[in-house]
Coordinates of C-alpha atoms in Angstrom, one line a residue:
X1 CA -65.3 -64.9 18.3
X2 CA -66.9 -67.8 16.5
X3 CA -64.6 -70.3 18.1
X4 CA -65.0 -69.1 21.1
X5 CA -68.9 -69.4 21.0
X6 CA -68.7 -73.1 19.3
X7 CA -66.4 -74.0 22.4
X8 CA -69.0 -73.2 25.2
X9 CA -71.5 -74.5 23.1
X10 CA -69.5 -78.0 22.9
X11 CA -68.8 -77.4 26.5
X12 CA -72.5 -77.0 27.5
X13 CA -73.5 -80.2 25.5
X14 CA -70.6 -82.2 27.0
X15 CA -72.1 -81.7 30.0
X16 CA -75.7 -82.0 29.5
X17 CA -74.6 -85.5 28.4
X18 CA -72.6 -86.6 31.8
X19 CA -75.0 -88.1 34.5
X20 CA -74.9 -87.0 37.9
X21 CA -74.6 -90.0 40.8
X22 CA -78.2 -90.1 41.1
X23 CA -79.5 -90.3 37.8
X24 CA -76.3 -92.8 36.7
X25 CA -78.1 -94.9 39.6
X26 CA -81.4 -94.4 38.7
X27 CA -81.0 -95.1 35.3
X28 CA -79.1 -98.7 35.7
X29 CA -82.0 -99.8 38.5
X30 CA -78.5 -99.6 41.2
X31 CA -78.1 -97.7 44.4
X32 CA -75.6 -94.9 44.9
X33 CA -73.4 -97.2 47.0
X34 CA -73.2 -99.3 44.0
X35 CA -72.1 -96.9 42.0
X36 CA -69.1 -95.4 43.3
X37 CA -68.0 -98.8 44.4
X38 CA -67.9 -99.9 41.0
X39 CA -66.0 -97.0 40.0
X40 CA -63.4 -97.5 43.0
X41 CA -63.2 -101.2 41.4
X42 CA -62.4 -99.8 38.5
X43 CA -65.3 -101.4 36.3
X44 CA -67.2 -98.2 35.5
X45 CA -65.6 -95.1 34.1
X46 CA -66.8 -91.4 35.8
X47 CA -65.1 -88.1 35.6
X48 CA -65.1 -86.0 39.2
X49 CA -66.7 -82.9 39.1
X50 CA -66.5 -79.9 41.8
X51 CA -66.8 -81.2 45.2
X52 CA -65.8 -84.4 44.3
X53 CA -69.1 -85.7 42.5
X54 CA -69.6 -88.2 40.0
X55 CA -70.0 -87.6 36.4
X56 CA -71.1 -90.5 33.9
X57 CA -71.2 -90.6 30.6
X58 CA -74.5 -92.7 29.4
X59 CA -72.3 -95.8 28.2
X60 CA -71.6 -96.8 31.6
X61 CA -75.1 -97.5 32.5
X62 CA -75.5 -100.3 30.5
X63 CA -72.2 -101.7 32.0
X64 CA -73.2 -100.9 35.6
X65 CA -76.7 -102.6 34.9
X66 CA -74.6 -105.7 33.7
X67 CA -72.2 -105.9 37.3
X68 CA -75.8 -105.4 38.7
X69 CA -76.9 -108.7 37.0
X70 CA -73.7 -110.3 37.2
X71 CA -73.6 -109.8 41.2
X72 CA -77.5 -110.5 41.9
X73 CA -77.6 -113.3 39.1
X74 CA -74.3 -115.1 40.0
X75 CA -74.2 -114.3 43.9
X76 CA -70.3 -113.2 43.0
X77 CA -68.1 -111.5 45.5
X78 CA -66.3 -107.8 44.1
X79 CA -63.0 -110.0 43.0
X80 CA -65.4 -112.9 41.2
X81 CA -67.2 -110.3 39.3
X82 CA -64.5 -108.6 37.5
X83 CA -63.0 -111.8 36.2
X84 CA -66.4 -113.1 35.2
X85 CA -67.3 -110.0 33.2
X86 CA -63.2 -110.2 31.6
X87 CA -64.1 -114.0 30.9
X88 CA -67.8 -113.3 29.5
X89 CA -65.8 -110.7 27.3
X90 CA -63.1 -113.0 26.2
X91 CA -65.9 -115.2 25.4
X92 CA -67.9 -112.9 23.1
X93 CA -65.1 -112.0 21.5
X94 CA -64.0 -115.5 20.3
X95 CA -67.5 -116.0 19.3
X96 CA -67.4 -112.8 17.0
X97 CA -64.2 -114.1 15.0
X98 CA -65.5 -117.7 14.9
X99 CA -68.2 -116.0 12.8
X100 CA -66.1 -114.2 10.8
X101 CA -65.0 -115.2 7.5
X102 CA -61.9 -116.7 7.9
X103 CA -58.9 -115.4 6.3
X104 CA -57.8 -118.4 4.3
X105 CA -59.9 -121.0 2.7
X106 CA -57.0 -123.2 1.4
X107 CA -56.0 -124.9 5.1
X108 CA -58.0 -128.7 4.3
X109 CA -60.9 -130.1 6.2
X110 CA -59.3 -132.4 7.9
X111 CA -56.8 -129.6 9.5
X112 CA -59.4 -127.4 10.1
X113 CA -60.9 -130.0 12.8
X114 CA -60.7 -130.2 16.3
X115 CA -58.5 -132.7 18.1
X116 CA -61.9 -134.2 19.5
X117 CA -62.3 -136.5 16.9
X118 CA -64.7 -134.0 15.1
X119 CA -67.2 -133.1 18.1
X120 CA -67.7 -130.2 19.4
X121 CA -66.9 -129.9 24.0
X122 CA -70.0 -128.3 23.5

């Protein structure tokens, strides 16, 4: 009888933390059109509900609010915005291990260089 009480109550929480369409939109300043059409695209992750609504889990607003800014900001198409947010991505990620410690310290300076005669492209 316990488990079957600790389900429901994991059940009831699950939901209370999935958005409905309106809020979801509300919350990442987008309109409802938006919003579906970025999960159509693929970009933003929502369960469907009974009746066919939309269910988000609060994670996706922030990446909704970002295709928002990406789309406004940059004046991109739906195609252009996918592959900028996979390149901004790519990008961030390269920066993170660039930060990192490396994982040997024995390779010499002078291999450890860039072909560009020590300046950065940047």
């Amino acid at each position: 009888m316990t488990q079957s009480m600790t389900r429901s109550r994991t059940t009831s929480l699950a939901r209370r933390e999935l958005l409905d369409l309106d809020s979801f939109a509300r919350a990442a300043s987008i309109q409802s059109d938006f919003a579906r059409r970025l999960v159509v695209l693929g970009f933003v992750e929502a369960r469907v509900g009974p009746g066919d609504e939309l269910h988000f889990a609060p994670d996706q607003v922030a990446v909704a609010a970002r295709m928002q800014r990406l789309r406004t900001g940059l004046a991109l198409n739906y195609a252009s915005l996918g592959l900028v947010a996979d390149l901004l991505d790519r990008i961030a990620e390269l920066e993170r291990a660039a930060r990192s410690p490396r994982k040997s310290q024995s390779t010499s300076r002078a291999e450890s260089q860039p072909r560009t005669g020590g300046r950065s492209w940047t």
